[in-house]
Short mmCIF file of C-alpha atoms and ligand atoms in Angstrom, two decimals:
data_model
loop_
_atom_site.label_atom_id
_atom_site.label_comp_id
_atom_site.label_asym_id
_atom_site.label_seq_id
_atom_site.Cartn_x
_atom_site.Cartn_y
_atom_site.Cartn_z
CA UNK A 1 -15.55 6.64 -23.64
CA UNK A 2 -12.13 5.67 -22.81
CA UNK A 3 -11.48 2.83 -20.20
CA UNK A 4 -8.56 2.48 -17.74
CA UNK A 5 -6.28 -0.54 -17.70
CA UNK A 6 -3.46 -1.73 -15.38
CA UNK A 7 -0.59 -2.10 -17.92
CA UNK A 8 2.36 -2.91 -15.62
CA UNK A 9 3.71 -3.10 -12.06
CA UNK A 10 6.94 -2.59 -10.43
CA UNK A 11 8.29 -2.37 -6.84
CA UNK A 12 11.35 -1.75 -4.88
CA UNK A 13 12.47 -2.83 -1.35
CA UNK A 14 15.61 -1.42 0.33
CA UNK A 15 18.52 -3.74 0.89
CA UNK A 16 18.77 -3.67 4.63
CA UNK A 17 16.72 -6.06 6.50
CA UNK A 18 15.50 -5.70 10.08
CA UNK A 19 14.59 -9.18 11.56
CA UNK A 20 12.41 -10.06 14.49
CA UNK A 21 15.64 -11.13 16.17
CA UNK A 22 17.05 -7.71 15.64
CA UNK A 23 14.03 -6.08 17.20
CA UNK A 24 14.17 -8.35 20.23
CA UNK A 25 17.25 -6.61 20.99
CA UNK A 26 15.77 -3.10 20.84
CA UNK A 27 12.48 -3.67 22.61
CA UNK A 28 10.90 -6.17 24.89
CA UNK A 29 9.63 -8.60 22.36
CA UNK A 30 10.36 -11.99 20.68
CA UNK A 31 10.42 -13.64 17.33
CA UNK A 32 7.85 -15.99 18.72
CA UNK A 33 5.42 -13.29 19.76
CA UNK A 34 5.91 -11.24 16.46
CA UNK A 35 5.46 -14.23 14.31
CA UNK A 36 2.35 -15.68 16.17
CA UNK A 37 0.53 -12.16 16.39
CA UNK A 38 1.52 -10.90 13.10
CA UNK A 39 2.99 -13.33 10.64
CA UNK A 40 5.80 -10.83 10.13
CA UNK A 41 9.55 -12.18 10.14
CA UNK A 42 11.44 -9.28 8.65
CA UNK A 43 11.01 -5.88 7.04
CA UNK A 44 13.24 -3.85 4.84
CA UNK A 45 14.68 -0.54 6.02
CA UNK A 46 16.08 2.36 3.79
CA UNK A 47 19.33 3.89 4.40
CA UNK A 48 19.54 7.32 6.29
CA UNK A 49 20.06 9.13 3.00
CA UNK A 50 17.69 7.07 0.99
CA UNK A 51 14.34 8.95 0.94
CA UNK A 52 10.92 7.95 0.09
CA UNK A 53 11.19 9.60 -3.36
CA UNK A 54 14.30 7.40 -4.09
CA UNK A 55 12.26 4.20 -3.23
CA UNK A 56 9.42 5.53 -5.54
CA UNK A 57 11.86 6.22 -8.38
CA UNK A 58 13.18 2.69 -8.40
CA UNK A 59 9.56 1.26 -8.49
CA UNK A 60 8.47 3.84 -11.06
CA UNK A 61 11.40 3.14 -13.35
CA UNK A 62 10.49 -0.64 -13.41
CA UNK A 63 6.65 0.11 -14.02
CA UNK A 64 7.44 2.30 -16.97
CA UNK A 65 9.91 -0.12 -18.59
CA UNK A 66 7.52 -2.88 -18.15
CA UNK A 67 4.58 -0.90 -19.66
CA UNK A 68 5.96 -0.49 -22.99
CA UNK A 69 4.95 3.17 -22.74
CA UNK A 70 7.60 5.84 -23.42
CA UNK A 71 8.24 8.05 -20.30
CA UNK A 72 7.61 11.13 -22.56
CA UNK A 73 4.01 9.86 -22.87
CA UNK A 74 3.34 9.64 -19.11
CA UNK A 75 0.85 12.68 -18.49
CA UNK A 76 0.32 12.53 -14.79
CA UNK A 77 2.02 11.19 -11.54
CA UNK A 78 0.46 10.50 -8.23
CA UNK A 79 2.13 9.46 -4.99
CA UNK A 80 0.39 7.81 -2.12
CA UNK A 81 2.62 8.30 1.13
CA UNK A 82 2.30 9.17 4.72
CA UNK A 83 6.11 9.48 4.80
CA UNK A 84 6.82 12.07 2.21
CA UNK A 85 10.25 13.39 1.76
CA UNK A 86 8.90 16.81 3.08
CA UNK A 87 5.65 17.44 4.87
CA UNK A 88 3.50 19.86 3.08
CA UNK A 89 5.74 20.79 0.06
CA UNK A 90 7.14 20.11 -2.26
CA UNK A 91 5.21 16.93 -2.97
CA UNK A 92 7.00 13.60 -3.18
CA UNK A 93 5.42 13.18 -6.73
CA UNK A 94 6.99 16.14 -8.10
CA UNK A 95 10.45 15.17 -6.70
CA UNK A 96 10.04 11.43 -8.20
CA UNK A 97 8.78 13.08 -11.40
CA UNK A 98 12.07 15.11 -11.69
CA UNK A 99 14.11 12.20 -10.75
CA UNK A 100 12.64 10.01 -13.42
CA UNK A 101 13.14 12.72 -16.07
CA UNK A 102 9.49 12.93 -16.89
CA UNK A 103 8.03 15.86 -18.82
CA UNK A 104 6.55 18.69 -16.62
CA UNK A 105 3.37 16.68 -15.96
CA UNK A 106 0.57 17.10 -13.36
CA UNK A 107 2.13 15.73 -10.09
CA UNK A 108 0.70 15.36 -6.63
CA UNK A 109 0.47 13.33 -3.35
CA UNK A 110 -2.44 12.01 -1.51
CA UNK A 111 -2.67 10.82 2.06
CA UNK A 112 -4.90 7.73 2.84
CA UNK A 113 -2.47 5.70 4.70
CA UNK A 114 -2.64 2.08 4.03
CA UNK A 115 -5.42 2.58 1.47
CA UNK A 116 -3.30 4.98 -0.42
CA UNK A 117 -2.64 2.67 -3.48
CA UNK A 118 -6.54 1.94 -3.95
CA UNK A 119 -7.17 5.67 -3.71
CA UNK A 120 -4.68 6.54 -6.37
CA UNK A 121 -5.80 3.79 -8.70
CA UNK A 122 -9.41 5.34 -8.33
CA UNK A 123 -8.19 8.80 -9.24
CA UNK A 124 -6.05 7.69 -12.30
CA UNK A 125 -9.15 5.69 -13.50
CA UNK A 126 -11.36 8.77 -13.21
CA UNK A 127 -8.93 11.02 -15.00
CA UNK A 128 -8.39 8.42 -17.81
CA UNK A 129 -12.19 7.71 -18.14
CA UNK A 130 -12.96 11.49 -18.39
CA UNK A 131 -10.42 11.81 -21.18
CA UNK A 132 -8.21 14.33 -19.21
CA UNK A 133 -5.15 11.95 -19.04
CA UNK A 134 -3.93 8.94 -21.09
CA UNK A 135 -1.05 7.33 -19.16
CA UNK A 136 -0.85 7.71 -15.38
CA UNK A 137 2.05 6.71 -13.28
CA UNK A 138 0.73 5.83 -9.62
CA UNK A 139 3.19 5.07 -6.83
CA UNK A 140 2.82 4.13 -3.18
CA UNK A 141 6.09 4.80 -1.56
CA UNK A 142 6.97 4.72 2.19
CA UNK A 143 9.89 5.26 4.41
CA UNK A 144 7.96 4.42 7.49
CA UNK A 145 11.14 3.73 9.45
CA UNK A 146 11.53 7.45 9.73
CA UNK A 147 8.28 7.95 11.43
CA UNK A 148 8.35 4.79 13.70
CA UNK A 149 9.03 4.72 17.26
CA UNK A 150 11.61 2.14 18.00
CA UNK A 151 10.78 2.33 21.64
CA UNK A 152 7.14 1.35 21.22
CA UNK A 153 6.95 -2.42 20.83
CA UNK A 154 3.14 -2.05 19.76
CA UNK A 155 4.12 -0.35 16.48
CA UNK A 156 7.89 -0.82 15.60
CA UNK A 157 7.38 -4.57 15.03
CA UNK A 158 4.91 -3.84 12.31
CA UNK A 159 6.20 -1.42 9.65
CA UNK A 160 8.92 -1.55 6.88
CA UNK A 161 9.97 0.65 4.01
CA UNK A 162 9.39 -0.02 0.23
CA UNK A 163 7.62 1.27 -2.92
CA UNK A 164 5.37 -0.08 -5.63
CA UNK A 165 4.17 1.54 -8.86
CA UNK A 166 1.86 0.85 -11.76
CA UNK A 167 1.16 2.36 -15.20
CA UNK A 168 -2.58 2.97 -15.78
CA UNK A 169 -3.47 3.70 -19.52
CA UNK A 170 -6.36 4.42 -21.59
CA UNK A 171 -7.94 1.72 -23.64
CA UNK A 172 -10.86 1.20 -25.91
CA UNK A 173 -11.02 -2.52 -25.01
CA UNK A 174 -13.58 -2.97 -22.34
CA UNK A 175 -12.02 -6.53 -21.58
CA UNK A 176 -8.86 -4.96 -20.35
CA UNK A 177 -10.57 -2.30 -18.09
CA UNK A 178 -10.53 -1.87 -14.53
CA UNK A 179 -14.01 -3.15 -13.48
CA UNK A 180 -14.79 -1.13 -10.26
CA UNK A 181 -13.21 0.63 -7.49
CA UNK A 182 -14.80 1.35 -4.00
CA UNK A 183 -13.18 3.95 -1.59
CA UNK A 184 -14.42 5.25 1.73
CA UNK A 185 -13.55 6.97 5.04
CA UNK A 186 -14.90 7.31 8.55
CA UNK A 187 -13.28 10.15 10.53
CA UNK A 188 -14.89 9.22 13.80
CA UNK A 189 -12.05 6.65 14.08
CA UNK A 190 -9.43 9.36 13.45
CA UNK A 191 -7.64 8.74 16.71
CA UNK A 192 -6.88 4.95 16.18
CA UNK A 193 -3.99 5.69 14.04
CA UNK A 194 -2.13 9.04 13.94
CA UNK A 195 0.97 11.08 13.70
CA UNK A 196 0.13 13.86 15.86
CA UNK A 197 2.91 16.54 15.35
CA UNK A 198 3.31 19.43 13.00
CA UNK A 199 -0.09 19.96 11.50
CA UNK A 200 -2.61 22.69 12.45
CA UNK A 201 -4.42 20.28 14.84
CA UNK A 202 -1.09 20.09 16.98
CA UNK A 203 1.19 22.95 15.70
CA UNK A 204 4.88 23.42 16.63
CA UNK A 205 5.16 26.10 19.20
CA UNK A 206 8.84 25.96 19.06
CA UNK A 207 11.49 24.39 16.99
CA UNK A 208 11.89 21.63 19.47
CA UNK A 209 9.49 18.92 18.45
CA UNK A 210 7.72 17.15 21.25
CA UNK A 211 9.30 13.77 21.63
CA UNK A 212 7.36 11.00 20.13
CA UNK A 213 4.74 13.18 18.50
CA UNK A 214 6.12 12.94 15.06
CA UNK A 215 5.99 9.09 15.04
CA UNK A 216 2.94 6.91 14.30
CA UNK A 217 0.68 6.05 17.33
CA UNK A 218 -1.77 3.31 17.00
CA UNK A 219 -4.47 1.68 19.16
CA UNK A 220 -3.54 -1.76 17.62
CA UNK A 221 -6.22 -3.95 19.10
CA UNK A 222 -9.12 -1.64 18.19
CA UNK A 223 -7.71 -1.13 14.76
CA UNK A 224 -7.47 -4.99 14.32
CA UNK A 225 -11.21 -5.41 14.92
CA UNK A 226 -12.30 -2.54 12.79
CA UNK A 227 -9.96 -3.72 10.02
CA UNK A 228 -11.32 -7.29 9.80
CA UNK A 229 -14.97 -6.02 9.91
CA UNK A 230 -14.55 -3.16 7.33
CA UNK A 231 -12.31 -5.35 4.79
CA UNK A 232 -14.79 -8.24 4.76
CA UNK A 233 -17.84 -5.78 4.31
CA UNK A 234 -16.21 -3.92 1.57
CA UNK A 235 -15.12 -6.80 -0.47
CA UNK A 236 -18.58 -8.39 -0.18
CA UNK A 237 -20.19 -5.29 -1.47
CA UNK A 238 -17.83 -4.84 -4.56
CA UNK A 239 -18.30 -8.52 -5.48
CA UNK A 240 -22.06 -8.39 -5.11
CA UNK A 241 -22.40 -5.14 -7.08
CA UNK A 242 -20.52 -6.59 -9.98
CA UNK A 243 -22.12 -9.98 -9.72
CA UNK A 244 -18.75 -11.79 -9.31
CA UNK A 245 -18.18 -14.74 -7.14
CA UNK A 246 -15.12 -14.86 -4.93
CA UNK A 247 -14.20 -18.21 -6.56
CA UNK A 248 -13.60 -16.34 -9.85
CA UNK A 249 -10.95 -14.06 -8.40
CA UNK A 250 -7.56 -15.40 -9.27
CA UNK A 251 -5.55 -13.19 -6.95
CA UNK A 252 -6.88 -11.72 -3.82
CA UNK A 253 -4.30 -9.00 -2.73
CA UNK A 254 -5.28 -7.51 0.68
CA UNK A 255 -3.22 -4.90 2.40
CA UNK A 256 -0.37 -6.54 4.22
CA UNK A 257 -0.86 -5.44 7.77
CA UNK A 258 -1.06 -8.68 9.78
CA UNK A 259 -1.33 -12.26 8.67
CA UNK A 260 -4.15 -12.74 11.24
CA UNK A 261 -6.20 -9.96 9.52
CA UNK A 262 -5.60 -11.46 6.01
CA UNK A 263 -6.59 -14.96 7.15
CA UNK A 264 -9.79 -13.73 9.00
CA UNK A 265 -10.93 -11.70 5.89
CA UNK A 266 -9.93 -14.60 3.45
CA UNK A 267 -11.90 -17.13 5.51
CA UNK A 268 -14.98 -14.84 5.73
CA UNK A 269 -14.91 -14.61 1.87
CA UNK A 270 -14.43 -18.26 1.44
CA UNK A 271 -11.23 -17.63 -0.48
CA UNK A 272 -8.85 -20.68 -0.99
CA UNK A 273 -5.35 -20.56 0.28
CA UNK A 274 -3.90 -20.30 -3.32
CA UNK A 275 -6.20 -17.32 -4.14
CA UNK A 276 -4.67 -15.11 -1.42
CA UNK A 277 -1.43 -13.14 -1.80
CA UNK A 278 0.47 -13.07 1.48
CA UNK A 279 3.86 -11.15 1.47
CA UNK A 280 3.66 -9.77 5.06
CA UNK A 281 6.36 -12.17 6.46
CA UNK A 282 9.05 -10.53 4.29
CA UNK A 283 8.11 -6.75 3.97
CA UNK A 284 5.93 -6.17 7.20
CA UNK A 285 3.37 -3.25 6.77
CA UNK A 286 4.58 -0.79 4.24
CA UNK A 287 1.24 1.21 4.15
CA UNK A 288 0.43 2.59 0.61
CA UNK A 289 3.27 0.31 -0.82
CA UNK A 290 1.96 -2.77 0.43
CA UNK A 291 -0.55 -3.83 -2.41
CA UNK A 292 1.74 -2.97 -5.32
CA UNK A 293 4.72 -4.71 -3.63
CA UNK A 294 2.51 -7.75 -3.25
CA UNK A 295 1.36 -7.49 -6.82
CA UNK A 296 4.94 -7.16 -7.98
CA UNK A 297 5.94 -10.45 -6.12
CA UNK A 298 3.27 -12.49 -7.96
CA UNK A 299 4.27 -10.77 -11.23
CA UNK A 300 8.06 -11.40 -10.80
CA UNK A 301 7.51 -15.11 -9.66
CA UNK A 302 5.49 -15.73 -12.63
CA UNK A 303 2.09 -16.41 -10.91
CA UNK A 304 0.36 -13.41 -12.25
CA UNK A 305 -0.65 -13.76 -15.94
CA UNK A 306 -2.17 -11.43 -18.52
CA UNK A 307 -5.99 -11.25 -18.37
CA UNK A 308 -6.14 -12.54 -14.59
CA UNK A 309 -8.52 -10.96 -12.34
CA UNK A 310 -7.12 -9.08 -9.16
CA UNK A 311 -9.20 -8.15 -6.15
CA UNK A 312 -7.49 -5.44 -4.01
CA UNK A 313 -8.78 -4.58 -0.57
CA UNK A 314 -7.13 -2.08 1.71
CA UNK A 315 -7.73 -0.44 5.05
CA UNK A 316 -5.78 2.18 7.01
CA UNK A 317 -5.37 5.46 9.05
CA UNK A 318 -8.14 7.85 8.70
CA UNK A 319 -9.85 5.63 8.91
CA UNK A 320 -9.87 4.75 5.16
CA UNK A 321 -10.81 1.73 3.13
CA UNK A 322 -11.03 0.66 -0.44
CA UNK A 323 -11.47 -2.30 -2.86
CA UNK A 324 -10.98 -2.76 -6.48
CA UNK A 325 -11.58 -5.34 -9.22
CA UNK A 326 -8.71 -5.02 -11.65
CA UNK A 327 -7.73 -7.37 -14.64
CA UNK A 328 -3.94 -7.37 -15.36
CA UNK A 329 -3.78 -6.06 -18.70
CA UNK A 330 -0.17 -5.48 -19.98
CA UNK A 331 0.15 -4.47 -23.68
CA UNK A 332 2.87 -7.10 -24.39
N1 ACO B 401 6.07 -8.06 21.97
C1 ACO B 401 5.51 -8.62 23.22
N2 ACO B 401 4.25 -8.26 23.71
C2 ACO B 401 3.62 -7.26 22.98
C3 ACO B 401 4.01 -6.63 21.95
C4 ACO B 401 5.36 -7.02 21.28
N3 ACO B 401 5.83 -6.57 20.27
N4 ACO B 401 3.33 -5.71 21.55
C5 ACO B 401 2.16 -5.69 22.53
N5 ACO B 401 2.42 -6.71 23.40
C6 ACO B 401 1.71 -7.06 24.50
C7 ACO B 401 0.82 -5.88 25.10
O1 ACO B 401 1.43 -5.03 25.97
C8 ACO B 401 -0.21 -6.79 25.75
O2 ACO B 401 0.08 -7.31 27.04
P1 ACO B 401 -0.85 -7.33 28.30
O3 ACO B 401 -1.81 -8.41 27.88
O4 ACO B 401 0.10 -7.78 29.32
O5 ACO B 401 -1.50 -5.99 28.56
C9 ACO B 401 -0.41 -8.02 24.96
O6 ACO B 401 0.85 -8.25 24.16
C10 ACO B 401 -1.72 -8.14 23.97
O7 ACO B 401 -1.63 -6.81 23.32
P2 ACO B 401 -2.65 -6.45 22.11
O8 ACO B 401 -2.48 -4.96 21.57
O9 ACO B 401 -3.92 -6.79 22.63
O10 ACO B 401 -2.14 -7.45 20.95
P3 ACO B 401 -2.81 -7.82 19.57
O11 ACO B 401 -2.98 -9.29 19.50
O12 ACO B 401 -3.94 -6.88 19.41
O13 ACO B 401 -1.56 -7.47 18.67
C11 ACO B 401 -1.09 -5.80 17.04
C12 ACO B 401 -1.13 -6.28 18.47
C13 ACO B 401 -0.13 -6.78 16.26
C14 ACO B 401 -0.56 -4.38 16.78
C15 ACO B 401 -2.36 -6.03 16.35
O14 ACO B 401 -3.30 -5.43 17.18
C16 ACO B 401 -2.35 -5.61 15.06
O15 ACO B 401 -1.91 -6.00 14.05
N6 ACO B 401 -3.36 -4.35 14.75
C17 ACO B 401 -3.76 -3.86 13.61
C18 ACO B 401 -2.78 -3.06 12.70
C19 ACO B 401 -3.21 -2.52 11.56
O16 ACO B 401 -3.89 -3.24 10.72
N7 ACO B 401 -3.03 -1.31 11.17
C20 ACO B 401 -3.76 -0.73 10.20
C21 ACO B 401 -2.98 -0.19 9.13
S1 ACO B 401 -1.62 0.77 9.52
C22 ACO B 401 -1.65 2.31 8.82
O17 ACO B 401 -2.74 2.68 8.31
C23 ACO B 401 -0.42 3.08 8.72
#
């Protein structure tokens, strides 16, 4: 049986930066409130003509280059996004695939909000272990600024744009293999986070879109509580099932939504500060891109080394959640 290994990581953040100070001129908020309640200081915002696929392409290029695998050998691409270039079709994955000049391989998007990267990691693992695919490019890419209501201070302070990508490849070496991935969802909480407009649940009855309905809406405080509970429970389960102590985790990479959530979960798991990867201050919440962008940060600053064990933990709209135990296994 083939195993699936994380070969490389790449990420891209658009050049424009929106600071807390900038936001305080747009809505009734302050740098102090945002910093204290979320830990976010700034977020990157794509240009008007820079689409989600463009962010994904930049991250994907880096991940392919760093993997040492020729792009002609990539046989599937999956994109996790809630801000696709086009709703419904074509998928952002097919657009990215074309822009990267990949062969005509299997390409599709999935929608699992902030858990998107853990979901596509699990899909890549399953395709590789079944022998159907050998080298899968997975990309979390979001232009959340396009679906954010910049008159709603409860959400606009949180979100940013960016992309992160990884190449997952077949290996015979069990030491290199992704150890385990858990994913779950509970639709009873569907109304905590949603973008109501345009689907069959809330179809357009004219070409005029109802103001605000195409933006993300969130019950922030309720979401916060469910997030802490779910993230902690999920990680405890995956560690117990695999008989791994939290002290053996070199890098705990939680979804970057809010520093207070990260801190509460880290403390509940008895993680030391140096184990927990925190990038929320500079990127905000980039949904499906947040985990690979955070892994890329520790790769680029030299903290992440070959063979080290990553624990990923995500939570998002749906509600969805997921966790993964992943050794970093570059070929070089
Ligand atoms: N500036 C100043 N005051 C604000 C702001 C703001 N930006 N936003 C809200 N407030 C006010 C509220 O109006 C409220 O005022 P009141 O007491 O007079 O009514 C007060 O601050 C407290 O509001 P809460 O919503 O209770 O604040 P909370 O501490 O919960 O923080 C936040 C809000 C930051 C949104 C937090 O709830 C959060 O991070 N939630 C989770 C987000 C998340 O994890 N989402 C999941 C993933 S996202 C995805 O899947 C796409």
